[in-house]
Tab-separated table of C-alpha atoms in Angstrom:
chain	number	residue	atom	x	y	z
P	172	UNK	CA	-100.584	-58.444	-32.645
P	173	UNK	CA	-104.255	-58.593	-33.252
P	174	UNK	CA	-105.768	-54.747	-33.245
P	175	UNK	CA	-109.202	-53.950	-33.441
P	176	UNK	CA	-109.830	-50.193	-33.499
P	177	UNK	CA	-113.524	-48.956	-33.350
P	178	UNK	CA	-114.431	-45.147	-34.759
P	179	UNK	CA	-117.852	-42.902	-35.770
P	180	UNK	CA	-119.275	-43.067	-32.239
P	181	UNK	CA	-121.148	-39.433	-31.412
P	182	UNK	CA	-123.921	-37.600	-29.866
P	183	UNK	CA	-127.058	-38.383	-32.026
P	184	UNK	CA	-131.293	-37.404	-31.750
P	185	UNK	CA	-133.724	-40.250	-30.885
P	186	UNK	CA	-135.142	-41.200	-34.319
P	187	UNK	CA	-131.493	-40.126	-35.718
P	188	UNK	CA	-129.060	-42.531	-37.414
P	189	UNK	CA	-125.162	-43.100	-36.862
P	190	UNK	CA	-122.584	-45.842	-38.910
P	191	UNK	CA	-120.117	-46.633	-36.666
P	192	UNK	CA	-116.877	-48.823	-37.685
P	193	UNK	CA	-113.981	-51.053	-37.007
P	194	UNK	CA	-110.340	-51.819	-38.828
P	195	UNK	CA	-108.682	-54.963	-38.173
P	196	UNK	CA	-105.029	-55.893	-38.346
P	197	UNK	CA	-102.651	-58.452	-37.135
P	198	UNK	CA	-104.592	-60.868	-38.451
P	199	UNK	CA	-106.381	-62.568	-41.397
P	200	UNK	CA	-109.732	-60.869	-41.145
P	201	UNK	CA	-111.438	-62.948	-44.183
P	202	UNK	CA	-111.112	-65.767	-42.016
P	203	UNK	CA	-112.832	-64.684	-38.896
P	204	UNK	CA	-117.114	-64.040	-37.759
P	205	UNK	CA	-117.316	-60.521	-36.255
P	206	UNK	CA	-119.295	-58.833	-33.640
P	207	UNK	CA	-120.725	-55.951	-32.006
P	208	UNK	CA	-121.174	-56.132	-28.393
P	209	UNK	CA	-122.275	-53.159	-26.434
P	210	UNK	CA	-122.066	-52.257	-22.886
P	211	UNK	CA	-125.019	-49.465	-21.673
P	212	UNK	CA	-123.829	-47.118	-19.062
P	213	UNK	CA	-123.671	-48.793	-15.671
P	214	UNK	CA	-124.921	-52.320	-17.192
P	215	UNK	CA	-123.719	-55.412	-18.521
P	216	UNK	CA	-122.366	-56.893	-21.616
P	217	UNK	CA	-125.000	-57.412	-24.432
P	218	UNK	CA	-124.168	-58.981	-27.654
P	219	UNK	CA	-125.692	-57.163	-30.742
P	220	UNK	CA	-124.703	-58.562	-34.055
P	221	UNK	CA	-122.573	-60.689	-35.958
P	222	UNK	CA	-121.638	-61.659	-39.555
P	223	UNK	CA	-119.715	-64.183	-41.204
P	224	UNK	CA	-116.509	-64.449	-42.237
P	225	UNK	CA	-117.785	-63.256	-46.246
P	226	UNK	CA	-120.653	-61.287	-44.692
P	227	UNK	CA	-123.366	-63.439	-46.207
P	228	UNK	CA	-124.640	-64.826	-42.729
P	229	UNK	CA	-126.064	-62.126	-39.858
P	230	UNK	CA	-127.383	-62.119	-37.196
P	231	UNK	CA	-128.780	-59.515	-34.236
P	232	UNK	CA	-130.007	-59.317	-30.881
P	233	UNK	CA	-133.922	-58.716	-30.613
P	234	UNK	CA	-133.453	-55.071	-29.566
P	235	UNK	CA	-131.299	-54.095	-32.751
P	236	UNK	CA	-133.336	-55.915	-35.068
P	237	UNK	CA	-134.915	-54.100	-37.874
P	238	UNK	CA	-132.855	-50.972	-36.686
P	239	UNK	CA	-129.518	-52.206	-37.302
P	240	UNK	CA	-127.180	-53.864	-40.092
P	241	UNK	CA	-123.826	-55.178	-39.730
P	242	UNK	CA	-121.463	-55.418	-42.965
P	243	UNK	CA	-118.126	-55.967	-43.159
P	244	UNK	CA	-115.395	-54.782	-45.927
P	245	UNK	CA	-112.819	-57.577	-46.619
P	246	UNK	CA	-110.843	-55.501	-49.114
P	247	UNK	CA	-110.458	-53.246	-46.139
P	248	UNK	CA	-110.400	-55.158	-43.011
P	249	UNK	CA	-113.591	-53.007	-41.910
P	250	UNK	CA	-116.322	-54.001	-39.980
P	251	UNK	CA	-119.640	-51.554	-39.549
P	252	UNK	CA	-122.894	-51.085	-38.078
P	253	UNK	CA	-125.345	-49.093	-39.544
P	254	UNK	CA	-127.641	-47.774	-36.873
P	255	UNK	CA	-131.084	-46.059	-37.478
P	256	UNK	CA	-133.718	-45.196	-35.670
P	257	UNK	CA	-131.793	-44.765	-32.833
P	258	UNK	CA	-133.045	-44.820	-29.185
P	259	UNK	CA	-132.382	-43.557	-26.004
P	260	UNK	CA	-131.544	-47.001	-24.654
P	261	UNK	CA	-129.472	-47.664	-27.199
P	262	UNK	CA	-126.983	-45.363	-25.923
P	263	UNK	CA	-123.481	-47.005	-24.642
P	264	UNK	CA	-120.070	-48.480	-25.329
P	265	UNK	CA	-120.048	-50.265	-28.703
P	266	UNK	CA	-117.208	-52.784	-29.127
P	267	UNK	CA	-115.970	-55.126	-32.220
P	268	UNK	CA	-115.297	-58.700	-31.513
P	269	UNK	CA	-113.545	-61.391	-32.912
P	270	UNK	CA	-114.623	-65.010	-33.046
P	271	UNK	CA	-112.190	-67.597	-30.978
P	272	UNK	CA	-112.237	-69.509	-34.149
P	273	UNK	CA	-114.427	-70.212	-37.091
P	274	UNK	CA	-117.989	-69.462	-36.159
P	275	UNK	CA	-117.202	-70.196	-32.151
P	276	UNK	CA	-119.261	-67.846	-31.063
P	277	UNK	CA	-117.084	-66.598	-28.379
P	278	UNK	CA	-114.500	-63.993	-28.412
P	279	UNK	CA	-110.790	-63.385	-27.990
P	280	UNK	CA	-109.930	-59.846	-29.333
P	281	UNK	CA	-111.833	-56.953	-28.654
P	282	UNK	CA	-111.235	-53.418	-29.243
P	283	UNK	CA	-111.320	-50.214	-27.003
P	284	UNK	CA	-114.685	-49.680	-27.911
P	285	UNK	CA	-116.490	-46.365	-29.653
P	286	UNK	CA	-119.026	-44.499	-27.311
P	287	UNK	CA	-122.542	-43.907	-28.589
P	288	UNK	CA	-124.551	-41.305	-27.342
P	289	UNK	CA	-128.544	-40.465	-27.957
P	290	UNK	CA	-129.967	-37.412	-26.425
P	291	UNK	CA	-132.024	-34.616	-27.259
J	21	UNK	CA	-133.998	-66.667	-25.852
J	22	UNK	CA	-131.738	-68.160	-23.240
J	23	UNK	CA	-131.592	-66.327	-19.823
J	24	UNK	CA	-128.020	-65.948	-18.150
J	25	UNK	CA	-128.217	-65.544	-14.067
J	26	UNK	CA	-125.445	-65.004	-12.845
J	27	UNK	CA	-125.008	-65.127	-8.559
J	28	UNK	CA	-123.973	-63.338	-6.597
J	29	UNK	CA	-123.916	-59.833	-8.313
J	30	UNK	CA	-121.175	-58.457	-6.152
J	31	UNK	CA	-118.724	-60.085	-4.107
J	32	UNK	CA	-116.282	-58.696	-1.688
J	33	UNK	CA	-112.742	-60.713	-1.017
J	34	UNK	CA	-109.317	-60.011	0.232
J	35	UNK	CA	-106.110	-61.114	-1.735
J	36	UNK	CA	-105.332	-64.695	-1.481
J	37	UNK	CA	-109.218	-65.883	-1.255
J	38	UNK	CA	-110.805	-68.227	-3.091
J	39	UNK	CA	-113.656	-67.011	-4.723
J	40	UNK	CA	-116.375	-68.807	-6.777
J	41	UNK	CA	-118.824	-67.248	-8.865
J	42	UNK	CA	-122.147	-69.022	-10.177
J	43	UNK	CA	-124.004	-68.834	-13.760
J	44	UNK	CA	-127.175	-70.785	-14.922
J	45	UNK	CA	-129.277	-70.840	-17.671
J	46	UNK	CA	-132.573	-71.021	-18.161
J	47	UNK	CA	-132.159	-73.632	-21.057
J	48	UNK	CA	-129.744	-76.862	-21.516
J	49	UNK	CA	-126.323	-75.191	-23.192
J	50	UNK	CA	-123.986	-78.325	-22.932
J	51	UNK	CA	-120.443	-76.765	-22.726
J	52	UNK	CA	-121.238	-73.506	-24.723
J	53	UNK	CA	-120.083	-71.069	-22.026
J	54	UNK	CA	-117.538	-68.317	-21.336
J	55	UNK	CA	-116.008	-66.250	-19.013
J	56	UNK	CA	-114.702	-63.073	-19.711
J	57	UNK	CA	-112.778	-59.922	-17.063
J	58	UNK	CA	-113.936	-56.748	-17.645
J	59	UNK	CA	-111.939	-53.736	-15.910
J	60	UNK	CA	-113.226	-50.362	-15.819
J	61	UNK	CA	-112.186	-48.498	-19.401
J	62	UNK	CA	-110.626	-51.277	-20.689
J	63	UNK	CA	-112.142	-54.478	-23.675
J	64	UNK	CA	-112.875	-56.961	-21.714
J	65	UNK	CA	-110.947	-60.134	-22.016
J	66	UNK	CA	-111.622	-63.995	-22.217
J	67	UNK	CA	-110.486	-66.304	-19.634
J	68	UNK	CA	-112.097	-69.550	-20.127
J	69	UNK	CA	-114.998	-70.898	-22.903
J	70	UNK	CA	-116.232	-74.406	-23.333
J	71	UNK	CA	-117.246	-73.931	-19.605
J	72	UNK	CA	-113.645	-75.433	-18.431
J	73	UNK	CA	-110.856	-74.541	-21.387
J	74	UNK	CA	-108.417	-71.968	-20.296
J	75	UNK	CA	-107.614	-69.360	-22.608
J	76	UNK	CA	-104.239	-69.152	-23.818
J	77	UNK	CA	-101.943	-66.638	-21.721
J	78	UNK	CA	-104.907	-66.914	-18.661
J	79	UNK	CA	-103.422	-66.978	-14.933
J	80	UNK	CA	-103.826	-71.307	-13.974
J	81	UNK	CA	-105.649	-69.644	-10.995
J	82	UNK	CA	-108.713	-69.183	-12.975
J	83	UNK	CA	-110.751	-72.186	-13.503
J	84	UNK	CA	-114.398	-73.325	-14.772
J	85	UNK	CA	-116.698	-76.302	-14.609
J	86	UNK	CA	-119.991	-77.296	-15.038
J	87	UNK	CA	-122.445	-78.390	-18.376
J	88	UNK	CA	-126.222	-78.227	-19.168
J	89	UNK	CA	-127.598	-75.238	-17.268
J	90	UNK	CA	-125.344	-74.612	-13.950
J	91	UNK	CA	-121.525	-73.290	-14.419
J	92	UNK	CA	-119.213	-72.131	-12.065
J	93	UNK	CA	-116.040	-69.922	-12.158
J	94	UNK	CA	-113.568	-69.998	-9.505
J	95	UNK	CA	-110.055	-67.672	-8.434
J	96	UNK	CA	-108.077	-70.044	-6.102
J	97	UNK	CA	-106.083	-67.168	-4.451
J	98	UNK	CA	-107.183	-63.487	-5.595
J	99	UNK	CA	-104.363	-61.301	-6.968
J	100	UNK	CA	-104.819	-57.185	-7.199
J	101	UNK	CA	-105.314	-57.664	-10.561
J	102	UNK	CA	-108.535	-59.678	-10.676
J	103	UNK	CA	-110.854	-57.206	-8.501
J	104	UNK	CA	-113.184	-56.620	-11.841
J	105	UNK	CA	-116.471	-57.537	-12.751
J	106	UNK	CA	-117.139	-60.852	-14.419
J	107	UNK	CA	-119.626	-62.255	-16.985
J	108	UNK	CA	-120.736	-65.117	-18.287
J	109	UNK	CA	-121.897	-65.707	-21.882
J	110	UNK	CA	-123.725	-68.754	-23.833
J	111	UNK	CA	-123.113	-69.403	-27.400
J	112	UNK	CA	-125.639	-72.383	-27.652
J	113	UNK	CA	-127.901	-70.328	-29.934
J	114	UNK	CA	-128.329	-67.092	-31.304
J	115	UNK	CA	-128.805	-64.549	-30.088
J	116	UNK	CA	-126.050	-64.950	-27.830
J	117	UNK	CA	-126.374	-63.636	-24.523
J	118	UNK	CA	-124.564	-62.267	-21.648
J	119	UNK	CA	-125.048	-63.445	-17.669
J	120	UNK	CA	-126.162	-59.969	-15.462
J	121	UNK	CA	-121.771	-59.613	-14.383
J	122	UNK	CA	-120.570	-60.044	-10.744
J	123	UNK	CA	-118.574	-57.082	-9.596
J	124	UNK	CA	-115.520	-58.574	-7.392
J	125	UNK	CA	-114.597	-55.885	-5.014
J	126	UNK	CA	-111.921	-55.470	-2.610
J	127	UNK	CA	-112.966	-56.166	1.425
């Protein structure tokens, strides 16, 4: 079965910076684009980042950009997202994402999700 | 960036209704849509993407149609399990982005 489990979420300053991460199994992570998608309290789904399948290509959502990089461990079926300069609005539910297929750009698994927090 | 509206934003029903929720875009996306469930606490999960192709293990009561900018999803007879809010999501272009969710609710 395909797991996704998401970890590092915290409490964190405004200005502050968290890494938060994801391990894969069940499946052959090499071959699959990853995401971040992350859910603010009370609001909607909003996509964040994603990288390749070999990490070379990213990409990120105009409010991330600049403040955040996605990377991705193959040796370790790990996904992460550095996160700096955090903000207040960037508080919420961060979940990995799997592609559908190669580059679909759509998602099938997702994992429980990691809670991110920033507060004075 | 394309804009997702979905419509309504919350809909009440009873078991057994039909229900049919709306999306649009603010730019031409072909087919490059999904649906996902989302349930309080839980990942949310992928019903349908290339506006009409149901994902594998997906109840045959969920169905989608539509292209270019106007999409619909429909539930031909609710179940207790589907009172959750949905969303809709292009993948025409980067960045990717999410419709506003409809919260289903029980009447």
């Amino acid at each position: 079965d395909v797991q996704l489990v998401e970890s590092g979420g915290g409490l964190v300053k405004p200005g502050g910076s968290l890494r938060i991460s994801c391990v894969a199994s069940g499946f052959t992570f090499t071959s699959y684009t990853m995401n971040w998608v992350r859910q603010a309290p009370g609001k909607g789904l909003e996509w964040v980042s994603s990288t390749s399948s070999g990490g070379v290509l990213t990409h990120y959502g105009d409010s991330v950009k600049g403040r955040f990089t996605i990377s991705r461990d193959n040796a370790k079926n790990s996904l992460y997202l550095e996160m700096k300069n955090l903000r207040v609005g960037d508080t919420g539910v961060y979940y990995c994402a799997r592609d559908w297929a190669v580059r679909s750009g759509f998602f099938d698994s997702w994992g429980q999700g990691t809670l991110v927090t920033v507060s004075s | 960036d394309i804009q997702m509206t979905q419509s309504p934003s919350t809909l009440s029903a009873s078991v057994g209704d039909r229900v049919t929720i709306t999306c649009r875009s603010n730019e031409t996306i072909s087919t490059s849509l999904a649906w996902y469930q989302h349930r309080p606490g839980r990942a949310p999960n992928l019903l349908l993407y290339k506006a009409s192709d149901l994902q594998s293990g997906v109840p045959s009561r969920f169905s989608g149609s539509g292209s270019g900018s106007e999409f619909t999803l429909t539930i031909s007879s609710l179940q207790p399990d589907d009172f959750a809010t949905y969303y809709c999501q292009q993948y025409n272009s980067y960045p990717y982005t999410f419709g506003q969710g409809t919260r289903l609710d029980i009447e």
